Coordinates of N, CA, C and O in Angstrom, one line a residue:
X269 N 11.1 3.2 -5.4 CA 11.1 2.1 -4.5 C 12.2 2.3 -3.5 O 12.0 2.3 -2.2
X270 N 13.3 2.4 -4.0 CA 14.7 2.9 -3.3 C 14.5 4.0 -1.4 O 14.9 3.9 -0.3
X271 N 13.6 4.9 -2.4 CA 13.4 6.0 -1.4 C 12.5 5.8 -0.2 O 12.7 6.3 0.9
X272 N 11.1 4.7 -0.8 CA 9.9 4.1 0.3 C 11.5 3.4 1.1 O 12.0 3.9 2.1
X273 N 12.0 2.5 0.5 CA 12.7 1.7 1.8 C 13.8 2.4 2.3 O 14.3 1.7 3.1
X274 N 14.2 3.2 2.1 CA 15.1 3.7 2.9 C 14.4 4.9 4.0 O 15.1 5.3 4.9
X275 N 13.6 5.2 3.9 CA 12.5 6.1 4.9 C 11.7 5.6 5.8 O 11.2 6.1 6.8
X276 N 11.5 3.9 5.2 CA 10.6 3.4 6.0 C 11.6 1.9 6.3 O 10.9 0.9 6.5
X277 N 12.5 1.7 6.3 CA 13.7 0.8 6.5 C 13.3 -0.3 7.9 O 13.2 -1.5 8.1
X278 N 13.3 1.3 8.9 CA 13.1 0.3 10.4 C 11.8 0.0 10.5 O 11.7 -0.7 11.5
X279 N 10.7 0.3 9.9 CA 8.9 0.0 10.0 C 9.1 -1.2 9.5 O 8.9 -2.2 10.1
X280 N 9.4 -1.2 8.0 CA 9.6 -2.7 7.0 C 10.8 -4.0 7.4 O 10.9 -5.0 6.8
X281 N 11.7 -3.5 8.7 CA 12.6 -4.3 9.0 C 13.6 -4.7 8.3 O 14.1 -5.8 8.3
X282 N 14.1 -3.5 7.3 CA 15.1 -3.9 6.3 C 16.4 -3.6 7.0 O 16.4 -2.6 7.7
X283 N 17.6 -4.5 6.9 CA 18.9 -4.5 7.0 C 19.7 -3.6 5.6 O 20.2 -4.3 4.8
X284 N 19.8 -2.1 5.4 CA 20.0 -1.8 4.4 C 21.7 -1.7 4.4 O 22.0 -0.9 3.5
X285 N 22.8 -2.3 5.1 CA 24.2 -2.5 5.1 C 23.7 -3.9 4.5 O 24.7 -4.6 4.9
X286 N 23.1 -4.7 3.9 CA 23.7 -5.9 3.4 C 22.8 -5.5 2.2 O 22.0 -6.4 1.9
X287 N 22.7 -4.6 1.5 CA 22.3 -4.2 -0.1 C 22.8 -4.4 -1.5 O 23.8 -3.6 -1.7
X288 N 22.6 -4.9 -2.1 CA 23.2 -5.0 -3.5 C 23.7 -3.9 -4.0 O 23.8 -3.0 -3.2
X289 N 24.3 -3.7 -5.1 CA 24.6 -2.9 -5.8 C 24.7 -3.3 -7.5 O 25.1 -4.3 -7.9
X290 N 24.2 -2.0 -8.5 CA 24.5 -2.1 -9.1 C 25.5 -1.0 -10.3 O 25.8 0.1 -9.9
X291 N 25.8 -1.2 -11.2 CA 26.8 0.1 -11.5 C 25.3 1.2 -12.6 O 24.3 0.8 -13.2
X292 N 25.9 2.5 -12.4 CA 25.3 3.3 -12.9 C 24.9 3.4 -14.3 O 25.7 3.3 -15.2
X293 N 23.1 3.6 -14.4 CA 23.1 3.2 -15.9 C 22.8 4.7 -16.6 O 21.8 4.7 -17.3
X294 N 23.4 5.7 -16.5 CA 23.6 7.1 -16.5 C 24.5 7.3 -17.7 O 25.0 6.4 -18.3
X295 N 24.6 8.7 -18.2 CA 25.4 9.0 -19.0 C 26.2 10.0 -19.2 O 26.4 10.5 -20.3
X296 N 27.0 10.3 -17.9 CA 27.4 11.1 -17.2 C 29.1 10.4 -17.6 O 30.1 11.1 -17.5
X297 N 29.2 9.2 -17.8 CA 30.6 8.6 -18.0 C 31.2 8.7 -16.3 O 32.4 8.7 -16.0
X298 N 30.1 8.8 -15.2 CA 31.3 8.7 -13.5 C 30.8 7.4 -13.4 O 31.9 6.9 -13.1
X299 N 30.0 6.2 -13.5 CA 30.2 4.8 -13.6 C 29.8 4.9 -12.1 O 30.2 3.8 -11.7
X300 N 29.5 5.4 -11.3 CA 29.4 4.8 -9.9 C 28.1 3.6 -9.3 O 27.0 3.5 -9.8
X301 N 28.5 2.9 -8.5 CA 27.5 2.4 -7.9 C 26.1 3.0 -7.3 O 26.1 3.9 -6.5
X302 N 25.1 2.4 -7.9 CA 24.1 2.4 -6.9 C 23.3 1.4 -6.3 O 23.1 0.2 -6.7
X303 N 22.8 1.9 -5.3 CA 22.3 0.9 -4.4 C 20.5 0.8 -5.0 O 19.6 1.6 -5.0
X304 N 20.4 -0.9 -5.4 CA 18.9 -0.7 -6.1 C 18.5 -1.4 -4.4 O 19.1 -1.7 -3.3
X305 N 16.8 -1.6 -5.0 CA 15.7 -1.3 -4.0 C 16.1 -3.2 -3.4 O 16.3 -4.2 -4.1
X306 N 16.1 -3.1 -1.9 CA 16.3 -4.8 -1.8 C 15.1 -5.2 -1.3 O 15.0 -6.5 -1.3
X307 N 14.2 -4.8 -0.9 CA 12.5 -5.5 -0.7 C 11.8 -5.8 -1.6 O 11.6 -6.9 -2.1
X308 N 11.2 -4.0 -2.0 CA 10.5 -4.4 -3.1 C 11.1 -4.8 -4.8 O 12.2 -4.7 -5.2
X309 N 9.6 -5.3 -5.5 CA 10.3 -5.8 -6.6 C 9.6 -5.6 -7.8 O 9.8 -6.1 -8.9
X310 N 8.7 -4.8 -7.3 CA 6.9 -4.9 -8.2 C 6.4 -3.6 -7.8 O 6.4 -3.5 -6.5
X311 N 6.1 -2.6 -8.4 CA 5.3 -1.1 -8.0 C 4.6 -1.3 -9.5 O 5.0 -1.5 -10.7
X312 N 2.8 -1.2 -8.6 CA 1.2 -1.9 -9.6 C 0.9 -0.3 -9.3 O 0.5 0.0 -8.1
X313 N 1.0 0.8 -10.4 CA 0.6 2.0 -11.0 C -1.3 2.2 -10.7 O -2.0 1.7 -11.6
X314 N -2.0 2.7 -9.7 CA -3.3 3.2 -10.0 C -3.4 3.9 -10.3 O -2.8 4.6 -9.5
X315 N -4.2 4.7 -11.6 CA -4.5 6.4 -12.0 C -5.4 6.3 -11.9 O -6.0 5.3 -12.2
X316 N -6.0 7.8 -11.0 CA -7.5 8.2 -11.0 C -7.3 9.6 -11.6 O -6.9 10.6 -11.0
X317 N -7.8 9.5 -13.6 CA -7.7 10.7 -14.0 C -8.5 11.9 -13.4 O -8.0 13.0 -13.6
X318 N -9.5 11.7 -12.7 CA -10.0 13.2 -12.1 C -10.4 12.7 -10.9 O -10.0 11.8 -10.2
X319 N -11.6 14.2 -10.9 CA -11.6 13.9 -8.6 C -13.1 12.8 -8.6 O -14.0 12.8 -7.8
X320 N -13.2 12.0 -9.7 CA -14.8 11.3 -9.7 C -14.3 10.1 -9.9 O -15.1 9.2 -10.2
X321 N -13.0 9.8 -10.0 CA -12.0 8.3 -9.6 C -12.0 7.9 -8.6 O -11.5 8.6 -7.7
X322 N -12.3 6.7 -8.4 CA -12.3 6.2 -7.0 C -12.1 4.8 -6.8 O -12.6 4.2 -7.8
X323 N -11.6 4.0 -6.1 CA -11.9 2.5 -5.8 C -12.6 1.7 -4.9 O -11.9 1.7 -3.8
X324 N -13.6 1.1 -4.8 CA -14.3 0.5 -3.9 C -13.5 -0.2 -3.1 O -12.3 -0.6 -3.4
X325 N -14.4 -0.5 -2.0 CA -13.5 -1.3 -0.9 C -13.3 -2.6 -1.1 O -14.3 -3.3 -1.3
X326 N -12.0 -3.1 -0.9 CA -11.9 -4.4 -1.6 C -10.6 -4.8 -0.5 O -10.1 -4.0 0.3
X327 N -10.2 -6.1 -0.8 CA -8.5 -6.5 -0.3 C -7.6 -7.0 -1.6 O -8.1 -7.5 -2.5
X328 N -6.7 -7.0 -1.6 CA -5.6 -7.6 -2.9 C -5.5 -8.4 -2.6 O -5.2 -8.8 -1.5
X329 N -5.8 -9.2 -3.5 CA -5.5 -11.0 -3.7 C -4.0 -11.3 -3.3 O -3.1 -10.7 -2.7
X330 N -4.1 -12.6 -3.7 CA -2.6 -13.4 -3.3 C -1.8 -13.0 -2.1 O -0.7 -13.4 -2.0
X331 N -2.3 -12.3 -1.3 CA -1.0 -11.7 -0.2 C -1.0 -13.1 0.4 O -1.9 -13.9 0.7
X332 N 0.2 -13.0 0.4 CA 1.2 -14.1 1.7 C 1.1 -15.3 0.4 O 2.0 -16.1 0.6
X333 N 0.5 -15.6 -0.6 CA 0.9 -16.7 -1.2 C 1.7 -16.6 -2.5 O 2.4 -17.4 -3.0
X334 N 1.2 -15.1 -3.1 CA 2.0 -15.0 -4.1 C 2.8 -13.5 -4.4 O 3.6 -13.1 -5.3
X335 N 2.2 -13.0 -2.9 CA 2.9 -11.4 -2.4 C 3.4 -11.2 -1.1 O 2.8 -11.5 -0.1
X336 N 4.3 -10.8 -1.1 CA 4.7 -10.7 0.5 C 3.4 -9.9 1.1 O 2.6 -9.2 0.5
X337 N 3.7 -10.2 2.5 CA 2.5 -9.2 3.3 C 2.4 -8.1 3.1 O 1.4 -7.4 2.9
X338 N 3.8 -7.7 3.2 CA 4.0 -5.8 3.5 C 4.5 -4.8 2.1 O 5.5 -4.5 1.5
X339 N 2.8 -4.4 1.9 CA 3.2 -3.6 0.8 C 3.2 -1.9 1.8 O 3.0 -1.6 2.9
X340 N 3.7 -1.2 0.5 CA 3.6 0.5 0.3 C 2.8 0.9 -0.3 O 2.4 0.4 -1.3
X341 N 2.2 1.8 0.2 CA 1.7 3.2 -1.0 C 1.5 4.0 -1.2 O 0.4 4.5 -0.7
X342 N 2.3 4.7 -2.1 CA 2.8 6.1 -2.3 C 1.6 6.7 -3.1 O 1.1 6.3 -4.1
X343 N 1.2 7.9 -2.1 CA 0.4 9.2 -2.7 C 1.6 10.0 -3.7 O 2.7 10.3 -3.5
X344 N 0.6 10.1 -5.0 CA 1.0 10.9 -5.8 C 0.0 11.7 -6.4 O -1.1 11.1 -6.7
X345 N 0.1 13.0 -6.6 CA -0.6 13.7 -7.6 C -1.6 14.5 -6.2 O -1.2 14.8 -5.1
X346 N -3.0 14.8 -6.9 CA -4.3 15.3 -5.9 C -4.3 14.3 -4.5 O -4.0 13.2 -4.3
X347 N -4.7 15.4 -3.6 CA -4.9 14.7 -2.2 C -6.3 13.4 -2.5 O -7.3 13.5 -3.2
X348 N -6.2 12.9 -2.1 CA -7.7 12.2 -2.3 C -7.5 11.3 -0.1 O -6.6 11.1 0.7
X349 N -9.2 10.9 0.1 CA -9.1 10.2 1.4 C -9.0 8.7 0.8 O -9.4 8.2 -0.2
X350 N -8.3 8.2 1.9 CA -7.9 6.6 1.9 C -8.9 6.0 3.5 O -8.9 6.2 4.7
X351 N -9.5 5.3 2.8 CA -10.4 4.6 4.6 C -9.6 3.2 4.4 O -9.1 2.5 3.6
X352 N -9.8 3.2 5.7 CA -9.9 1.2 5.8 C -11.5 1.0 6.9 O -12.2 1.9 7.5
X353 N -11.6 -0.1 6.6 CA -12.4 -0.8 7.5 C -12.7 -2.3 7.5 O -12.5 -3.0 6.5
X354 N -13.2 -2.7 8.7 CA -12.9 -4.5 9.4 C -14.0 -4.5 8.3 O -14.8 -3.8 7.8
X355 N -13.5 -6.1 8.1 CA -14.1 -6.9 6.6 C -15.2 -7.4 7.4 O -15.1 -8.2 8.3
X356 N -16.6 -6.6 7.0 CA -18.0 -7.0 7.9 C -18.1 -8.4 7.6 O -18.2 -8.9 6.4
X357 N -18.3 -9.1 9.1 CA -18.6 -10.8 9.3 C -17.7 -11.2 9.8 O -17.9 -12.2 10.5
X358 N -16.1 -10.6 9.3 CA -14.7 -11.4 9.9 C -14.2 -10.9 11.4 O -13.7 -11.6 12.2
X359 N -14.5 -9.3 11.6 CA -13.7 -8.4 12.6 C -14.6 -7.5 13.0 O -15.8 -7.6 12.8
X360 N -14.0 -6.5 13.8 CA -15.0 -5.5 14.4 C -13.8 -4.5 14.4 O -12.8 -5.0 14.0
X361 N -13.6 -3.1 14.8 CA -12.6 -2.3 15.4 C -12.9 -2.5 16.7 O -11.9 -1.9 17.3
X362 N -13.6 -3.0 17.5 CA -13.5 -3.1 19.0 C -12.3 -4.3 18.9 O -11.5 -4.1 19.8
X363 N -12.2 -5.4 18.1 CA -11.0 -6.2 18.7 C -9.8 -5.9 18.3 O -8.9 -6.8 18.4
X364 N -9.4 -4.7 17.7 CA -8.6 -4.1 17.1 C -8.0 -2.9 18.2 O -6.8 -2.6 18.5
X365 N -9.1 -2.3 18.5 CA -8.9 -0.7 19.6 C -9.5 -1.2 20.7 O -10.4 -0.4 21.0
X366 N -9.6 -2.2 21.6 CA -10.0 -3.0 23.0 C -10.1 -1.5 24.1 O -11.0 -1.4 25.0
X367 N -9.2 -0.6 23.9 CA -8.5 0.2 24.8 C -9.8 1.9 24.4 O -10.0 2.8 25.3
X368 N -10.1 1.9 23.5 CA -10.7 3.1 22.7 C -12.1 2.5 22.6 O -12.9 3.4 23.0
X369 N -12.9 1.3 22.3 CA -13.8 0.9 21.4 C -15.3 1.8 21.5 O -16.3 1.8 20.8
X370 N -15.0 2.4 22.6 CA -16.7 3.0 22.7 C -16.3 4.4 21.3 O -17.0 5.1 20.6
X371 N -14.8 4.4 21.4 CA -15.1 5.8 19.9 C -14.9 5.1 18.7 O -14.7 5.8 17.7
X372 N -14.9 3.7 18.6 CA -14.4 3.3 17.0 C -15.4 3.0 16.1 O -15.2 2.8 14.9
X373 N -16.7 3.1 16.9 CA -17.9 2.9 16.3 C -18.3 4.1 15.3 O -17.9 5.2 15.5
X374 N -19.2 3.9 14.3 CA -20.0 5.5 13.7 C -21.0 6.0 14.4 O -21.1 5.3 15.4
X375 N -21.6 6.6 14.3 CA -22.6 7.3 14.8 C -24.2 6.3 15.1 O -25.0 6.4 16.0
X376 N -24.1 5.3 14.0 CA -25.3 4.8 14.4 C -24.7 3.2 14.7 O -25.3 2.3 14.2
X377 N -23.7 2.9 15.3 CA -23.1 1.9 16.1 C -22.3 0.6 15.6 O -21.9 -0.5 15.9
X378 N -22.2 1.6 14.4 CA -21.4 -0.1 13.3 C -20.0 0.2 13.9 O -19.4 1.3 14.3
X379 N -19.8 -1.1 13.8 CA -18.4 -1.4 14.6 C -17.7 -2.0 13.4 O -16.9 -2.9 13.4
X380 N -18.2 -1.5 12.4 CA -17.2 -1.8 10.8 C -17.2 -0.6 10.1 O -16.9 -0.7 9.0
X381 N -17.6 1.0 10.7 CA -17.6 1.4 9.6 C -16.2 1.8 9.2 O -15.3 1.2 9.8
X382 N -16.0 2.7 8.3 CA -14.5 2.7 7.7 C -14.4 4.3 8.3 O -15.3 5.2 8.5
X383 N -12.8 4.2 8.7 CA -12.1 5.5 9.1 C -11.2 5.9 7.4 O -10.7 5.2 6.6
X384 N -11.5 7.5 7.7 CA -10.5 7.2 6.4 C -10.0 8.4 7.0 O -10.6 9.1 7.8
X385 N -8.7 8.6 6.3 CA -7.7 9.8 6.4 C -7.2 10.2 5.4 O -7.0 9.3 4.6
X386 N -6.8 11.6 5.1 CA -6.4 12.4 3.6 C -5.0 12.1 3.3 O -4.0 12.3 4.1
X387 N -4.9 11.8 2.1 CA -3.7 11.6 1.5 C -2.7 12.3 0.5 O -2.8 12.2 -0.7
X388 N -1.8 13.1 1.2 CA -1.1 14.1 0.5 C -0.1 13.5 -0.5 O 0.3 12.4 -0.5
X389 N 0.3 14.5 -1.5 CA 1.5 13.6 -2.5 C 2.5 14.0 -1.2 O 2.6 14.9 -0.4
X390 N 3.3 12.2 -1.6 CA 4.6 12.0 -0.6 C 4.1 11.0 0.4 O 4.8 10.1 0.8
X391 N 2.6 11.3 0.8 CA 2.6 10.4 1.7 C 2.6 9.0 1.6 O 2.5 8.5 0.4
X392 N 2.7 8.0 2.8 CA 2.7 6.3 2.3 C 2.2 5.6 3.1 O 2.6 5.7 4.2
X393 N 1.4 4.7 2.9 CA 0.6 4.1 3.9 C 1.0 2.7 3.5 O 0.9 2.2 2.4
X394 N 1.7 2.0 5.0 CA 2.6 0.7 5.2 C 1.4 -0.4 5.7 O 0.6 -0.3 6.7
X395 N 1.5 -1.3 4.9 CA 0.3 -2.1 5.1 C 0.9 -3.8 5.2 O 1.2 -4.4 4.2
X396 N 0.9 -4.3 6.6 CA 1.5 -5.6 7.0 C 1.1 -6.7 7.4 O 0.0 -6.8 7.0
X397 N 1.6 -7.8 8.0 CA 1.2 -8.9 8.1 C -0.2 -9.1 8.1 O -0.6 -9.1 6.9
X398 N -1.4 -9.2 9.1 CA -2.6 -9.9 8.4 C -3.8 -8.5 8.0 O -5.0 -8.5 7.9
X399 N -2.9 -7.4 7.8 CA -3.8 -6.1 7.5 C -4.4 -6.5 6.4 O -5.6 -6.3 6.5
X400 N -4.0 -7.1 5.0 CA -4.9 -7.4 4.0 C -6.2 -8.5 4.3 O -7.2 -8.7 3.7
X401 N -5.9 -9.0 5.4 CA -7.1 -10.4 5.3 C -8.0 -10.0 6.2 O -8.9 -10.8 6.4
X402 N -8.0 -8.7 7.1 CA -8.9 -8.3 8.3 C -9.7 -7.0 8.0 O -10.7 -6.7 8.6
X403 N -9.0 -6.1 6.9 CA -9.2 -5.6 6.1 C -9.8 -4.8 5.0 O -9.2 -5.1 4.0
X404 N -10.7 -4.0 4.7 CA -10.8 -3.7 3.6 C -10.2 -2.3 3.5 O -10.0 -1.6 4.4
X405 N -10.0 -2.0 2.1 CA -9.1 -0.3 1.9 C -9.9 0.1 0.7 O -10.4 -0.7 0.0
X406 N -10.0 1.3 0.6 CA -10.8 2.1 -0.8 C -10.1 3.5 -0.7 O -9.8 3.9 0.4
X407 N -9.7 4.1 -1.9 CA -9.9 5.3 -2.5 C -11.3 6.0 -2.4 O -12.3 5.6 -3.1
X408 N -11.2 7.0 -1.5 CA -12.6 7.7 -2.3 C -12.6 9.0 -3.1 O -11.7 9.8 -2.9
X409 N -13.7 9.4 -4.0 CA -13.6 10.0 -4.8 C -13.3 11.4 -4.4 O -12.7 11.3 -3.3
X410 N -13.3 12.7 -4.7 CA -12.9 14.1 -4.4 C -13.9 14.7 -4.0 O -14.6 14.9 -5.0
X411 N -14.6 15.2 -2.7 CA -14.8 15.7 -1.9 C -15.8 16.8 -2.9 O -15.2 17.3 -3.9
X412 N -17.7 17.4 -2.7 CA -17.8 17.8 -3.7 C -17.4 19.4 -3.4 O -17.6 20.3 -4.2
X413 N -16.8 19.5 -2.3 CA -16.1 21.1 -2.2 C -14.4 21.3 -2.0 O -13.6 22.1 -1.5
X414 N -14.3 19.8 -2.6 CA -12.5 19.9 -3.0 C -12.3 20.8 -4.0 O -13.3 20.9 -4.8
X415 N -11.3 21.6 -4.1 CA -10.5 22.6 -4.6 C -9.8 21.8 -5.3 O -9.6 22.2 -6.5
X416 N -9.3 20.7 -5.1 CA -8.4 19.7 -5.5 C -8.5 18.8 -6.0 O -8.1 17.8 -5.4
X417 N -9.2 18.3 -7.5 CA -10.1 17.3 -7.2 C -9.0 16.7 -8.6 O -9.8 16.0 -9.0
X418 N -7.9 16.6 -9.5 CA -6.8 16.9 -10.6 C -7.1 15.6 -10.5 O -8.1 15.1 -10.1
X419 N -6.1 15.0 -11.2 CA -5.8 13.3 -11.5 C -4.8 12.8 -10.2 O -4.5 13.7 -9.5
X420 N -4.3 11.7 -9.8 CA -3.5 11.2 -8.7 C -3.5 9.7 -9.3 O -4.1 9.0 -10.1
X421 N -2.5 9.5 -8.5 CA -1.5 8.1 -9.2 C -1.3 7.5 -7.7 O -0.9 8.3 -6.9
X422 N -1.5 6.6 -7.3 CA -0.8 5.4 -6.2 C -0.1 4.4 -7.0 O -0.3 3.8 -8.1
X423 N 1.0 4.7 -6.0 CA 2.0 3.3 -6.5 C 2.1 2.8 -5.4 O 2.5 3.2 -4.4
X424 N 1.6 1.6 -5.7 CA 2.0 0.0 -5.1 C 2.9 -0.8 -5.0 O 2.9 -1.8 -5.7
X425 N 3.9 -0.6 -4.0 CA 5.2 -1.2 -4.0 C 4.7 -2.9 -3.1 O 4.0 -3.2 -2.2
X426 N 5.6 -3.7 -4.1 CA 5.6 -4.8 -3.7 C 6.4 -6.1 -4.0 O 6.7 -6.2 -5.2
X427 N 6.7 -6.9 -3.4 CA 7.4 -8.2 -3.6 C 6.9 -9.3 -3.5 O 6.0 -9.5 -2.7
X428 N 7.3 -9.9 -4.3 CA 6.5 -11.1 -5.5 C 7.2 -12.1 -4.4 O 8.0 -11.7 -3.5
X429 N 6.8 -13.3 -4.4 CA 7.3 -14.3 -4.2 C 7.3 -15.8 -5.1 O 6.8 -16.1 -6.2
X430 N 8.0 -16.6 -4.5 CA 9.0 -17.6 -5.8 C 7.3 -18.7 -5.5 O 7.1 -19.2 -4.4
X431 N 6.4 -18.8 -6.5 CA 5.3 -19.7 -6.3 C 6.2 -21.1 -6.9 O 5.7 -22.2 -6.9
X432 N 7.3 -20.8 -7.4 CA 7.8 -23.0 -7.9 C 8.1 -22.5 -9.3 O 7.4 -21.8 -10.0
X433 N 9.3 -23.1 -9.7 CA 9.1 -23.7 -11.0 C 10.1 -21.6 -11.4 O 10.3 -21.2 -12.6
X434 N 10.5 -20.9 -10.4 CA 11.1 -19.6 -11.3 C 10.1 -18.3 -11.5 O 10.3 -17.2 -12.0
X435 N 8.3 -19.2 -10.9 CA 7.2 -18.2 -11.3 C 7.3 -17.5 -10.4 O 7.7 -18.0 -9.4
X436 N 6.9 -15.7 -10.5 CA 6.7 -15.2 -9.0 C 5.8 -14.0 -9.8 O 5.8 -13.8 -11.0
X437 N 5.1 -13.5 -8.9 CA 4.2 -12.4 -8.6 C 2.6 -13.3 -9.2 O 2.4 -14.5 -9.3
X438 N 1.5 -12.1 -9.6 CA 0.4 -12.6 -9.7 C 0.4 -14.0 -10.5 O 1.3 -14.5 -11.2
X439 N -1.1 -14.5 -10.0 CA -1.3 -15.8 -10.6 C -2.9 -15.7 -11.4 O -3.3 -16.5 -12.3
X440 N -3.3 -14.8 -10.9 CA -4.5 -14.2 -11.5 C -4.3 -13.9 -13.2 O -3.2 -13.9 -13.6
X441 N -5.3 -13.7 -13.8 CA -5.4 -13.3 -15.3 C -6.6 -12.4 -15.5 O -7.6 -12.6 -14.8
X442 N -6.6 -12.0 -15.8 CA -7.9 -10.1 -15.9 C -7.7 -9.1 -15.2 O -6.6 -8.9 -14.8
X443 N -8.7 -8.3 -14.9 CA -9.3 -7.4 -14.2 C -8.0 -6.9 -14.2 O -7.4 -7.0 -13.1
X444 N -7.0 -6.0 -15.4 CA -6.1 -5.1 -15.3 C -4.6 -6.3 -14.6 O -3.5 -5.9 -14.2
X445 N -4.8 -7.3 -14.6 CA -3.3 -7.8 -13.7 C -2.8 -8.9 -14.8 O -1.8 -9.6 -14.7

């Protein structure tokens, strides 16, 4: 988490001169400070053990009521493609790309379909204010002439917020949360 916000600091708008500190929990006996993560507060682990893992297009619950807006997400492991696309009935990519829109379309003229782009380990895709609610994102599976098709991990960096009462992060019960 440490490493997303300090790389992505000025994108996420963090002030990282007013950071906490804590002392080293090492066993090295040098006791020095370190600086823990001040945004996030929550990294939600996806494994897709092989290249026939995938996630349908969906949005994450609670953002803005029980998650801050702006999550991370760190590629790890196999490249796999990440799409987004406008939540069909809510948006279009023409009111999104005003400036481009005759190319945001697909081939046979949906103005929802999904763009996706390949995701290398290291890489991180910064996702902000109303990008969850206009929105959809999916994992797709491995390509059937990937070379690469191994297991891969996304981590979901994120911060919880205080819903009352000391409670914070999900409010949901199932489906893995």
């Amino acid at each position: 988490m440490l490493a997303v916000e300090n790389e992505c600091s000025e994108m996420l708008g963090l002030d990282l001169s007013m950071t906490d500190y804590l002392p080293d929990q090492s066993n090295d006996g040098d006791h020095k400070l370190q600086r823990r993560p001040s945004f996030f507060d929550c990294a939600l682990c996806n494994y897709y053990p092989d290249g026939d893992a995938a996630c349908k297009f969906h949005t994450d619950p609670e953002h803005g009521s029980h998650w801050h807006r702006t999550t991370c997400v760190v590629s790890c492991g196999s490249p796999r493609k990440f799409a987004f696309r406008p939540i069909p009935g809510l948006n279009t990519w023409e009111e999104w790309e005003e400036q481009n829109s005759e190319h945001v379309c697909g081939a046979d003229g949906d103005a929802t379909a999904p763009a996706a782009l390949s995701l290398f380990p290291g890489d991180v895709v910064v996702m902000k204010d109303e990008c969850n609610d206009v929105f959809h994102h999916a994992v797709y599976a491995a390509e059937n002439d990937d070379d690469d098709d191994g297991a891969r991990v996304s981590l979901v960096l994120k911060r919880s917020l205080d819903r009352g009462g000391g409670q914070r992060g999900h409010g949901l019960a199932g489906e893995g949360r």
